[in-house]
XYZ file of C-alpha atoms in Angstrom:
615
model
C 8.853 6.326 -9.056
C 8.988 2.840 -7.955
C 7.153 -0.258 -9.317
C 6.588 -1.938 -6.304
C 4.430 -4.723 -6.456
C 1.285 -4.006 -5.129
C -0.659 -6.574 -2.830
C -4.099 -6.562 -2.894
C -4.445 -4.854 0.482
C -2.377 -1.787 -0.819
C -4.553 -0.020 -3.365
C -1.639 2.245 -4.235
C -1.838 2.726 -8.259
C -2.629 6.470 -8.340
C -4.629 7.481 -11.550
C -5.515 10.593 -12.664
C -8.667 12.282 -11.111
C -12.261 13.153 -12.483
C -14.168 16.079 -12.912
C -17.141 17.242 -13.229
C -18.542 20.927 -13.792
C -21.624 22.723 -12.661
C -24.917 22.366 -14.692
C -27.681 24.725 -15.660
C -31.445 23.971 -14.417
C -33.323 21.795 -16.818
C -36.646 22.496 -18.390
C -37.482 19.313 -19.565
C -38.522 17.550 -16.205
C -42.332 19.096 -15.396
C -43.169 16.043 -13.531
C -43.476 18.429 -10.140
C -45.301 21.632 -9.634
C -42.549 24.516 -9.613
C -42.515 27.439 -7.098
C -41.977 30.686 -8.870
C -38.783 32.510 -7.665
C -37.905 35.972 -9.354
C -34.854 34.914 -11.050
C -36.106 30.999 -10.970
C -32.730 30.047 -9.508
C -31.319 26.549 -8.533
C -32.423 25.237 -5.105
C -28.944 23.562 -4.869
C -26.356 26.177 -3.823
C -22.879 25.702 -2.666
C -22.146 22.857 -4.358
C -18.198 21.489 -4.000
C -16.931 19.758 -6.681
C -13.628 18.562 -5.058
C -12.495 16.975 -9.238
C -14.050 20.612 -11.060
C -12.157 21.317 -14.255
C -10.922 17.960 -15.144
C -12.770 14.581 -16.967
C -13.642 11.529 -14.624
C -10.754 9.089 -15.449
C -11.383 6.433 -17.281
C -9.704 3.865 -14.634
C -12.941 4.843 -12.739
C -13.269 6.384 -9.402
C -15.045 7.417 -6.217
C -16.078 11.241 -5.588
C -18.488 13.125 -3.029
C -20.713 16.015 -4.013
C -21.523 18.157 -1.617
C -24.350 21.077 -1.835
C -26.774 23.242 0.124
C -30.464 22.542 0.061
C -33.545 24.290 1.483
C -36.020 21.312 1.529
C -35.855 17.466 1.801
C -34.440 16.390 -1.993
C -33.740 13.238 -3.975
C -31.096 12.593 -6.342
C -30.691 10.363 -9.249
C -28.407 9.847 -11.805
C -28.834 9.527 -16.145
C -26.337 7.637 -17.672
C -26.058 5.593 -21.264
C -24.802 2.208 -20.091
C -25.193 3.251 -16.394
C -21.450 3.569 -16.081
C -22.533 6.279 -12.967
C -24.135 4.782 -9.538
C -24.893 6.350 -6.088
C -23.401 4.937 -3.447
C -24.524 6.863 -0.540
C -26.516 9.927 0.520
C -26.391 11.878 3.426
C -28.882 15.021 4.604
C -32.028 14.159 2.227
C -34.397 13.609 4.654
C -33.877 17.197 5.464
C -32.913 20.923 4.833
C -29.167 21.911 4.972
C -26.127 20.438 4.017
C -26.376 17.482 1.328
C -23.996 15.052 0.391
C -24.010 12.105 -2.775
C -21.499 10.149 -3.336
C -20.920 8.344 -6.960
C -18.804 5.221 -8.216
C -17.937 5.887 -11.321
C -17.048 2.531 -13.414
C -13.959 1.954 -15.657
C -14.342 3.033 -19.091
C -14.095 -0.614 -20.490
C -15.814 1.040 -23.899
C -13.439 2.900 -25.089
C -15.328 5.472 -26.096
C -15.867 9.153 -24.278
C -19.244 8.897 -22.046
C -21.491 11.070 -20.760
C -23.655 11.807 -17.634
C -25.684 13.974 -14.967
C -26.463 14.391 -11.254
C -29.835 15.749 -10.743
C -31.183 16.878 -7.455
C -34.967 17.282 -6.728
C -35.726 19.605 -3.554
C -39.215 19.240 -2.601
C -41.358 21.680 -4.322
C -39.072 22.870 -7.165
C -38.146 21.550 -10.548
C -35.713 18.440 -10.839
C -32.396 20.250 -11.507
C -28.915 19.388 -12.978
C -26.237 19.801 -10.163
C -23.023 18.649 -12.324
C -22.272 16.948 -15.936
C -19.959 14.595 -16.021
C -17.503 13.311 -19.165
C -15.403 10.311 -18.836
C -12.272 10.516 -20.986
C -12.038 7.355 -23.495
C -9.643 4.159 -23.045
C -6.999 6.053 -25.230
C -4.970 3.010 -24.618
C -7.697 1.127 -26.341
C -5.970 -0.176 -29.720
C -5.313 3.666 -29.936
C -1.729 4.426 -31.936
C 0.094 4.933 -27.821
C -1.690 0.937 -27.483
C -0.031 -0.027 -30.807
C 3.333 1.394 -30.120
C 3.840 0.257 -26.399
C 2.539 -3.290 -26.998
C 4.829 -3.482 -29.834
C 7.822 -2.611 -27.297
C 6.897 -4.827 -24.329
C 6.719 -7.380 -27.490
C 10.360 -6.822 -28.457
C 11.761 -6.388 -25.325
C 9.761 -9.279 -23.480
C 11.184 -11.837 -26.722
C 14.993 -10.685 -25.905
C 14.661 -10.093 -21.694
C 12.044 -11.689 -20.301
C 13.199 -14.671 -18.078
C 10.981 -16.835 -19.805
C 12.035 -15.036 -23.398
C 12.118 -18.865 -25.378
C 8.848 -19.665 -24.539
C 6.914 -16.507 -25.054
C 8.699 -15.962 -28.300
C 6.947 -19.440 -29.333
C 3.189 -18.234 -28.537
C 1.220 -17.977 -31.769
C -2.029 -16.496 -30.321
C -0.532 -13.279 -29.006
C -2.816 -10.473 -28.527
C -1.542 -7.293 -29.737
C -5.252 -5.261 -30.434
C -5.809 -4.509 -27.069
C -4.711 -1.737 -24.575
C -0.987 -1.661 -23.159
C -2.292 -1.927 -19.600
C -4.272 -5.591 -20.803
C -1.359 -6.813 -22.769
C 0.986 -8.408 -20.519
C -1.675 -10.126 -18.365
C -3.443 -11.298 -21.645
C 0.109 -13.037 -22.948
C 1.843 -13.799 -20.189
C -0.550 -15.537 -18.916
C -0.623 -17.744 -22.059
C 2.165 -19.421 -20.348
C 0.668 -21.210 -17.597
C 2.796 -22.617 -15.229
C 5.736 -21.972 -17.335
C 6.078 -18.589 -15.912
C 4.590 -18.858 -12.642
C 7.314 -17.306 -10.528
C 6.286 -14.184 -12.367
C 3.505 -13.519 -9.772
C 1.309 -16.449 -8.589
C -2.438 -17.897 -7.153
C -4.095 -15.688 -4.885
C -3.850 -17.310 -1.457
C -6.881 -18.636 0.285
C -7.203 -15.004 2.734
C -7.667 -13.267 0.046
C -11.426 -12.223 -1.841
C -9.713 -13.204 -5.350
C -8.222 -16.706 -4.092
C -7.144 -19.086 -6.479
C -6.719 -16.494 -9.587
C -3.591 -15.820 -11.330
C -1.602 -12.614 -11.153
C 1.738 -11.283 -12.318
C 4.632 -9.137 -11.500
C 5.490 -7.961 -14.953
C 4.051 -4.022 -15.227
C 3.577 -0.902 -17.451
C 2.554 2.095 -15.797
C 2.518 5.797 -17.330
C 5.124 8.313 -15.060
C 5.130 11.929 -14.611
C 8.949 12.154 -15.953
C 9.255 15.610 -14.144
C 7.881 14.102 -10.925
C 11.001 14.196 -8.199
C 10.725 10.108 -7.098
C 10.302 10.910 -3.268
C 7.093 12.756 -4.025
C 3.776 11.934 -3.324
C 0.419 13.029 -2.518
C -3.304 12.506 -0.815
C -3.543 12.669 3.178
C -0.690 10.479 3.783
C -2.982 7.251 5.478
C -1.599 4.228 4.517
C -4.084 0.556 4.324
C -6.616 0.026 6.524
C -8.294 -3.124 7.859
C -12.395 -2.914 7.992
C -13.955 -4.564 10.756
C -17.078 -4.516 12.508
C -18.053 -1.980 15.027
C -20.598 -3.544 17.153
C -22.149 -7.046 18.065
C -24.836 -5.932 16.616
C -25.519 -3.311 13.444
C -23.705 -2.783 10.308
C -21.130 0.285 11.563
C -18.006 -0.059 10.065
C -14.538 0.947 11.507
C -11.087 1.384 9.546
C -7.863 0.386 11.866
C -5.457 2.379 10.213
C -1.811 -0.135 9.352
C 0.034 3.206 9.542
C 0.269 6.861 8.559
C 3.034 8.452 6.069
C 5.631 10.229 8.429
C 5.427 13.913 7.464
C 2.120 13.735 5.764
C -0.630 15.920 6.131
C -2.859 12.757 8.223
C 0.134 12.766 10.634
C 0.642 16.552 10.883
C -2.789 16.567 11.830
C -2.019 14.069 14.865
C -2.973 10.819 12.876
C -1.316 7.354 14.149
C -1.433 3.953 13.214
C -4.078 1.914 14.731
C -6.230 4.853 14.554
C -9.917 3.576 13.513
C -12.337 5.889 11.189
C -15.393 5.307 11.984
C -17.032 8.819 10.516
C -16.392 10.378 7.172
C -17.597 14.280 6.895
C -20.325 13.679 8.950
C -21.567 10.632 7.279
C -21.430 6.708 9.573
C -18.778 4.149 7.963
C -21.614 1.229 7.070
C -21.508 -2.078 5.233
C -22.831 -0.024 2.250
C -20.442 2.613 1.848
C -17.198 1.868 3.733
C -15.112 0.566 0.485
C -15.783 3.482 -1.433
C -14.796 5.529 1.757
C -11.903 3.925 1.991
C -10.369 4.329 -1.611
C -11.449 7.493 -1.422
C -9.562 8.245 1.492
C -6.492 6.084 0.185
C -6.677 8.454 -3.269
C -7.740 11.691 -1.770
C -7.233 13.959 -4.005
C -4.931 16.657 -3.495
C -7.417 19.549 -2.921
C -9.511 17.531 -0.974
C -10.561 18.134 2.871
C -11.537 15.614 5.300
C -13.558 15.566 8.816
C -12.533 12.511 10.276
C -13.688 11.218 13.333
C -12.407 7.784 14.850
C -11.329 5.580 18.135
C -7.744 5.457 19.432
C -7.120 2.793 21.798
C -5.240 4.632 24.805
C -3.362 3.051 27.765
C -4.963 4.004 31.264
C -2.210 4.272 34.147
C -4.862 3.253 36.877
C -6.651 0.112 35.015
C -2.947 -1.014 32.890
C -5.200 -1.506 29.940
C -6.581 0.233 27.065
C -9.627 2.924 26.764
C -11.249 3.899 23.552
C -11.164 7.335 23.063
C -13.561 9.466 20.273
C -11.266 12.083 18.499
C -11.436 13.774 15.361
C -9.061 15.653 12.946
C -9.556 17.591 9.182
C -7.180 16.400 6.794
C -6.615 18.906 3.655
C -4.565 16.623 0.762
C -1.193 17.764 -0.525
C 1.697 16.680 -1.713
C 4.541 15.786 0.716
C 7.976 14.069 0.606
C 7.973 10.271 0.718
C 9.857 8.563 4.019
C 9.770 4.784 3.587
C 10.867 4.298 7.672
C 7.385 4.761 8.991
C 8.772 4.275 13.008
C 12.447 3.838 14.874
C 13.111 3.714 18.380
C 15.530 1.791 20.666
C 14.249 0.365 24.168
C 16.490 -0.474 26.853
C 15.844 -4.393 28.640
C 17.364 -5.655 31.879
C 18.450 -8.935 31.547
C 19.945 -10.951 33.957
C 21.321 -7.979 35.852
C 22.311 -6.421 32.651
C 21.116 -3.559 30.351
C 20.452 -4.312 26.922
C 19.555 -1.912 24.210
C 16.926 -3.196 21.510
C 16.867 -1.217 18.342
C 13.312 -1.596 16.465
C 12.855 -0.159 13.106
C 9.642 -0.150 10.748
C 10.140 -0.198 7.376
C 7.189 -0.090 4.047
C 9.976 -0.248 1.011
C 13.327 0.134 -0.315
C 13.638 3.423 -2.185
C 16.079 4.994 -3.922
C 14.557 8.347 -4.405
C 14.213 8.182 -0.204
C 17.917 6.867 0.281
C 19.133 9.786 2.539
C 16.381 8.644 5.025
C 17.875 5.063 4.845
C 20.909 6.370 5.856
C 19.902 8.633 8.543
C 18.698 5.767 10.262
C 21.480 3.171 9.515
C 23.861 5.866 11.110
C 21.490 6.690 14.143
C 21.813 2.618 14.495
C 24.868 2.760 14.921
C 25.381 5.921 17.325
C 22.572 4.038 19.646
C 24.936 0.102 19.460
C 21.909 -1.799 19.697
C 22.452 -5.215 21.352
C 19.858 -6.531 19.212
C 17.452 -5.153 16.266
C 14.215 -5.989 15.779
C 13.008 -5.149 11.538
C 9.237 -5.045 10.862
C 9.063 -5.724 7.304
C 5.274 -6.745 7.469
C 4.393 -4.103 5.295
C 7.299 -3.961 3.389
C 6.655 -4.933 -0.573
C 9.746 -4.195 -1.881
C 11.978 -2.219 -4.127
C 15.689 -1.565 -4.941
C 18.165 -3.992 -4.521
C 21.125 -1.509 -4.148
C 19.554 -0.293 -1.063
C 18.480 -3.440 0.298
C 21.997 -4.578 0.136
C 23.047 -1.335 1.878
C 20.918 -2.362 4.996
C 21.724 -5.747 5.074
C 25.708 -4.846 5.247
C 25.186 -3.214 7.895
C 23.372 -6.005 9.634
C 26.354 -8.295 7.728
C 28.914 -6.090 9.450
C 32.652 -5.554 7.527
C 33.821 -9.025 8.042
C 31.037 -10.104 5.865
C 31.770 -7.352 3.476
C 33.483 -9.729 0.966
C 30.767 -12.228 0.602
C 28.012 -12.963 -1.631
C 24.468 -10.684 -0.678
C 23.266 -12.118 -3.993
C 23.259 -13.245 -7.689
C 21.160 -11.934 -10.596
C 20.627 -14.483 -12.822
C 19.534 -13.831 -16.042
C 17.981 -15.864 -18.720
C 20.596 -16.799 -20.578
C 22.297 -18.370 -17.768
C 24.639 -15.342 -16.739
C 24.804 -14.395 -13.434
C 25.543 -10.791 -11.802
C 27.168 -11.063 -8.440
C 26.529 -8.358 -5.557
C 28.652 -8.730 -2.358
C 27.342 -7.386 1.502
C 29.778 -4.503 0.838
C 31.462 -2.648 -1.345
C 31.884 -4.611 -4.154
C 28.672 -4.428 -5.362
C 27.900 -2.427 -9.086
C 25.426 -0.215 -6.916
C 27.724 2.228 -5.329
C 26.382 3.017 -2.209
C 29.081 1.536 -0.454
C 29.732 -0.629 2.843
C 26.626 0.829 6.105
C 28.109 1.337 9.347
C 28.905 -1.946 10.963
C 26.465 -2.607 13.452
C 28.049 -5.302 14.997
C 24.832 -7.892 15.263
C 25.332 -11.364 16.005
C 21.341 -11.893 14.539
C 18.515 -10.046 13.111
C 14.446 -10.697 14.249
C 12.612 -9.787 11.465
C 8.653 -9.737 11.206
C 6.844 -10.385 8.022
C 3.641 -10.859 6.641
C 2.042 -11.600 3.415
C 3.078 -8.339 1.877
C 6.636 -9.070 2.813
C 8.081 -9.388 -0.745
C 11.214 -8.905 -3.191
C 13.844 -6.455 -2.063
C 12.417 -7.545 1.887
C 12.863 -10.808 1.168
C 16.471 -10.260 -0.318
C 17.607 -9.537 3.368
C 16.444 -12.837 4.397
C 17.582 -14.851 1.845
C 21.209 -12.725 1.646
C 21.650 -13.557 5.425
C 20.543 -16.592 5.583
C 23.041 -17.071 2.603
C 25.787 -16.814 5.050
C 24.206 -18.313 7.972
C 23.661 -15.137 9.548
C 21.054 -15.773 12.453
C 18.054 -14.763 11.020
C 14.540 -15.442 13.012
C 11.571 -14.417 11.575
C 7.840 -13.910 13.056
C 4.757 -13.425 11.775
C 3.248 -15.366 8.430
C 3.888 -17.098 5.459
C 5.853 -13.754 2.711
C 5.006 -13.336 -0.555
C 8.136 -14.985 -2.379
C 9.015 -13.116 -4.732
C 12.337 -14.515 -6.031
C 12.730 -12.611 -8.966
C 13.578 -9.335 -10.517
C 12.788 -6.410 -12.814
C 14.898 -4.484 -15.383
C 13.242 -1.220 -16.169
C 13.017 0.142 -19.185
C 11.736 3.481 -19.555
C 9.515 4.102 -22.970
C 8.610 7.548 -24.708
C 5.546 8.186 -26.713
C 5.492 11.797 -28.082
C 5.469 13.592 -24.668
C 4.101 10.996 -22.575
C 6.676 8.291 -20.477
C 6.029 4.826 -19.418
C 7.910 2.731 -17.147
C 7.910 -0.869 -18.159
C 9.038 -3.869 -15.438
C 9.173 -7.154 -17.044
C 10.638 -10.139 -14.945
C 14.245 -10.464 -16.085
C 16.069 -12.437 -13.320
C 16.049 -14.602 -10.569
C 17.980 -13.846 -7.268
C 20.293 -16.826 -5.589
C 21.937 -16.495 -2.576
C 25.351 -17.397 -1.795
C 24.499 -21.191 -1.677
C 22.517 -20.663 -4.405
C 19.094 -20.774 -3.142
C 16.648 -19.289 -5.064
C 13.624 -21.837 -4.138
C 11.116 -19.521 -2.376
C 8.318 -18.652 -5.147
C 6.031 -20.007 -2.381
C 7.208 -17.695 0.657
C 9.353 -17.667 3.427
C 7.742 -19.701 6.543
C 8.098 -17.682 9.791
C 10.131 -19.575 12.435
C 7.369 -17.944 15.016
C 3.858 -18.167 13.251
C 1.156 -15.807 14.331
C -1.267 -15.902 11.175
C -1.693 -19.154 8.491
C -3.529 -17.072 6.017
C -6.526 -19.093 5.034
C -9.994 -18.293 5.424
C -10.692 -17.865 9.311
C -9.204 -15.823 11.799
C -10.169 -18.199 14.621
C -7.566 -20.313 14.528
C -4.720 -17.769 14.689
C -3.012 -16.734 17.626
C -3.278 -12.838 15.971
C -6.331 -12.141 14.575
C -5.813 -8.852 12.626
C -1.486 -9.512 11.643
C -0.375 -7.567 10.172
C -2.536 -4.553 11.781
C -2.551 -3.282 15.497
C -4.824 -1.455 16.775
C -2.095 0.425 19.383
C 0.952 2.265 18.500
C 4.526 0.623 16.899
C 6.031 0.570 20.292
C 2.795 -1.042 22.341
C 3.893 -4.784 22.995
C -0.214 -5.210 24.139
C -1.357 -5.109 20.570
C 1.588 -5.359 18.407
C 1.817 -9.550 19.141
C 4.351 -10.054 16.997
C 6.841 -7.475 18.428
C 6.115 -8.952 21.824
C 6.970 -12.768 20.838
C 10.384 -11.068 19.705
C 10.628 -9.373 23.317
C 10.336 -12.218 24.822
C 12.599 -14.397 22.811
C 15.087 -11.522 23.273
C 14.338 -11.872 27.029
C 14.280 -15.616 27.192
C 10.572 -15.970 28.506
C 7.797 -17.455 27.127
C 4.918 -15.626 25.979
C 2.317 -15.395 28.954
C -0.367 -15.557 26.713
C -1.454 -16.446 23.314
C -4.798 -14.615 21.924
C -7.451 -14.418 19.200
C -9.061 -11.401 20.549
C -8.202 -7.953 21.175
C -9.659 -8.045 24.515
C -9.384 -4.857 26.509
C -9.824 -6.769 29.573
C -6.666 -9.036 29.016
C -3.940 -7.556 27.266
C -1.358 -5.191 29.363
C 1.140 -3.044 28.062
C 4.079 -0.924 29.190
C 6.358 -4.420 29.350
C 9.441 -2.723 28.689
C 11.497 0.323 29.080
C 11.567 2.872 26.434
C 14.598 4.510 25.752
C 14.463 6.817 22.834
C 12.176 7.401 19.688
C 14.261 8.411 16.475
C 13.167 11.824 15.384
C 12.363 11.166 11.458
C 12.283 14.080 9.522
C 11.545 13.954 5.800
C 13.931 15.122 3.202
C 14.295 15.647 -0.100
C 15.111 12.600 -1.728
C 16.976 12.363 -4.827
C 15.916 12.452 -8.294
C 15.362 9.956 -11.093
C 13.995 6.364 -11.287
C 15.548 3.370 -10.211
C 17.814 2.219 -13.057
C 19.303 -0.981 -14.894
C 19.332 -3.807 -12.678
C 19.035 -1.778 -9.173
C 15.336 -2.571 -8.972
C 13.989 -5.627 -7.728
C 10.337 -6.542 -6.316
């Protein structure tokens, strides 16, 4: 399991999933007039209960109910502390198939709570359809709270990068749960420690609030690391339907290779606009879409939604209405989400362009890392093109694989990077094989430069490959906007309480490059900028970076791939646009020469160890 940093797009912290189980009628309620039936039955049949035989978490969650019903019904929930609320609900106004959904709230109590769904059918008794019990905050100041803050305590006074000054805080809070404790004392600190996360930019809902990198998170020791379930769809960017109206689509950034979304035919830029039945809307669509981020994995899924598709006569883009069912399970991780290579003539000559996707650098995935590195190297690109836009991250041994092969084995010798620690000592990883990782020197792809597109979730491990290159003045020329900057690192220490593991990733070191650069807490700036990141979307020459609402390989919609084609081809972009037009944007502006074929394997097992992660 990796600790990527997670940006606030990603929503990928995966808790464990409610339940709730099937009630019995109620005979308290006589506020309608019954109708007799022989064996006075429930109304409500069929009901699904995709979380039955488990307790509602007590991070909180999102869940649909789903039921049969005879007659028009209501439904209500009763709740102490109305912890419980409905979100939406579908089929009332009617008989047939009902749906409610519920938000349940995180259990900031810390004690076990209690409630019920009740359905009323018209004509019949008000009914209980499920019970629900929220498990209590056991990390609460619970004996697991008092032992793991006590830990993160120790270790933070001897590791952290900031260790001097945190050991000097006399207003630590240690009576509160171990998932509240580092954000509650580190940020004591102030600007002390600010490298260890930052200020919410001015895009984002929570702008101007602090957040950190440091993290404890609870593991599934027996869990193989390149596992990992739901439907496979990966974030999604909400917009607007119509003019007019409050429909709600959700453009799809990209789907899991191998997952069950893209077995059933699934693509990025794919845009849900219909959830079992029930209309994406202003109202609903956020629940709708962590549900469909968290799915869990017995969960199935009617999903209709647009694809943009390219129409030989017109040489733009239709929207066609398709639809899929997506069952949750659990498949094998693949952190290259697209590779292909596309042949360009350029003046009079051929010249092969190698474009690779990429969401993280994984260990537990580092066969697939390979695969590709070597199919690089079969195909001799001329030039490769790295989309790192959604790429937050990871381990450092593999992003120093990747980036000797972009290095090549002349570079092999030379400084990728330096760990330096707090106490001043410094940990020195070379392009090739030098380095303590032991992966070993990549296939030499013989580059002469490297275009790599970021965005705001560019981060860490990502930004190591910059930053390495750049070290050596490798040509590096980057598109897109402003990265995180994330110029430090994690150690990870792994914690045991009875039978139950953490994983705990305090900051530990910063990372220089061969000249010793380290100054880029704030970001990388793009050489080519497409999006500034503040408030409006008007003033950006792409309105939706880092989405596209067309496939990887589509120059039409993917702007920032086609700057880098035309830099590679030594034109200037014909146009510049803050719409998505269908009416302007063409596509098919290059030759396609071959699609990789990625097939997920097992990866290996194990977390990423001592010094080999950073974020």
């Amino acid at each position: 399991m990796i600790n990527n940093f997670l940006k606030p797009w990603l929503f990928l912290s995966l808790f464990a999933l409610g339940a709730l189980t099937l009630g019995s009628c109620s005979d308290d309620d006589d506020s309608t007039t019954p109708i007799e039936k022989p064996d006075d039955k429930s109304p409500v049949t069929n009901v699904n209960n995709p979380l039955s035989g488990k307790k509602v978490s007590y991070f909180g969650e999102t869940v649909t109910i789903t039921f049969q019903s005879p007659a028009k019904w209501t439904a209500e929930v009763e709740s102490e502390e109305n912890w419980v609320s409905i979100l939406e609900k579908t089929g009332s106004d009617k008989a047939g198939k009902g749906a409610v959904m519920l938000k349940f709230a995180k259990n900031q109590a810390g004690a076990k709570r209690t409630a019920t769904l009740y359905v009323t059918v018209d004509g019949y008794k008000k009914v209980s359809v499920a019970d629900f019990e929220q498990e209590s905050n056991g990390n609460t100041t619970s004996a697991v709270s008092k032992y793991l803050n006590a830990e993160m305590d120790k270790i933070l006074k001897e590791k952290y990068l900031w260790s001097t000054e945190y050991a000097a805080l006399s207003n630590l809070e240690m009576e509160v749960p171990f998932d509240e404790f580092l954000f509650k004392n580190l940020t004591k600190l102030g600007d002390v420690n600010i490298e260890d996360g930052g200020i919410y930019r001015d895009y984002s809902s929570l702008r101007g609030q602090r957040y950190i990198y440091s993290n404890i998170s609870e593991i599934n020791a027996g869990t193989r690391a390149s596992q990992q379930g739901g439907l496979g769809l990966g974030p999604s960017f909400a917009s607007a339907l119509r003019e007019t109206g409050d429909e709600v689509g959700l453009a799809l950034g990209y789907v899991y290779v191998g997952s069950p979304a893209a077995e059933a035919g699934m693509q990025r830029g794919d845009i849900i606009y219909r959830v079992n039945g029930t209309a994406l809307r202003t109202s609903n669509y956020l629940a709708y879409r962590d549900e469909l981020f968290y799915s869990p994995s017995s969960s199935a899924y009617k999903l209709d939604f647009y694809r943009f598709v390219s129409n030989p006569n017109t040489g733009k883009y239709d929207m066609k209405a398709m639809s899929a069912t997506v069952s949750a399970a659990v498949y094998l991780y693949n952190p290259i989400l697209y590779a292909s290579t596309f042949e360009l003539a350029l003046e009079g000559e051929k010249k092969v362009v190698a474009y690779v996707a990429m969401e993280s650098f994984d260990l537990g995935a580092h066969d697939q890392v390979v695969e590709v590195v070597n199919w690089l190297a079969e195909n001799k690109p001329d030039e490769l093109i790295l989309d790192f836009r959604f790429n937050v991250g990871g381990a450092v041994a593999q992003s120093r694989y990747l980036t000797s092969a972009i290095a090549g084995a002349a570079n092999k010798d030379k400084v990728f990077a330096k760990l330096k620690m707090n106490d001043g000592s410094k940990e020195t990883w070379t392009f090739g094989e030098g380095s303590p990782d032991g992966l070993g020197q990549a296939p030499d792809l013989g580059l002469k430069r490297v275009f790599i597109i970021m965005s705001e979730n560019t981060a860490s491990a990502a930004e190591m490959v910059i930053n390495g290159l750049k070290g050596i003045d490798f040509d590096v020329r980057t598109y897109g906007s402003r990265s995180e900057g994330k110029n430090v690192g994690m150690e990870v220490q792994t914690l045991q309480y009875g039978s139950r593991y953490f994983e705990f990733a305090p900051i530990t070191f910063w990372v220089e490059n061969a000249k010793g650069f380290s100054d880029y807490a704030d970001g990388f700036e793009p050489d080519y900028l497409l999006n500034n990141q503040n408030q409006s979307y008007n003033d950006d020459i792409d309105n939706v970076f880092p989405y596209s609402f067309g496939n990887w390989d589509e120059l039409g919609y993917n702007l920032a791939f086609y700057w880098v084609y035309c830099h590679i081809m030594g034109k200037t972009p014909d146009f510049e646009t803050k719409t998505r037009s269908l009416n302007e944007i063409p596509f098919n502006l290059y030759k396609p020469l071959e699609q990789m074929q990625i097939v997920p394997k097992a990866g290996r097992y194990g977390n990423l160890v001592y010094r080999n992660e950073a974020q």
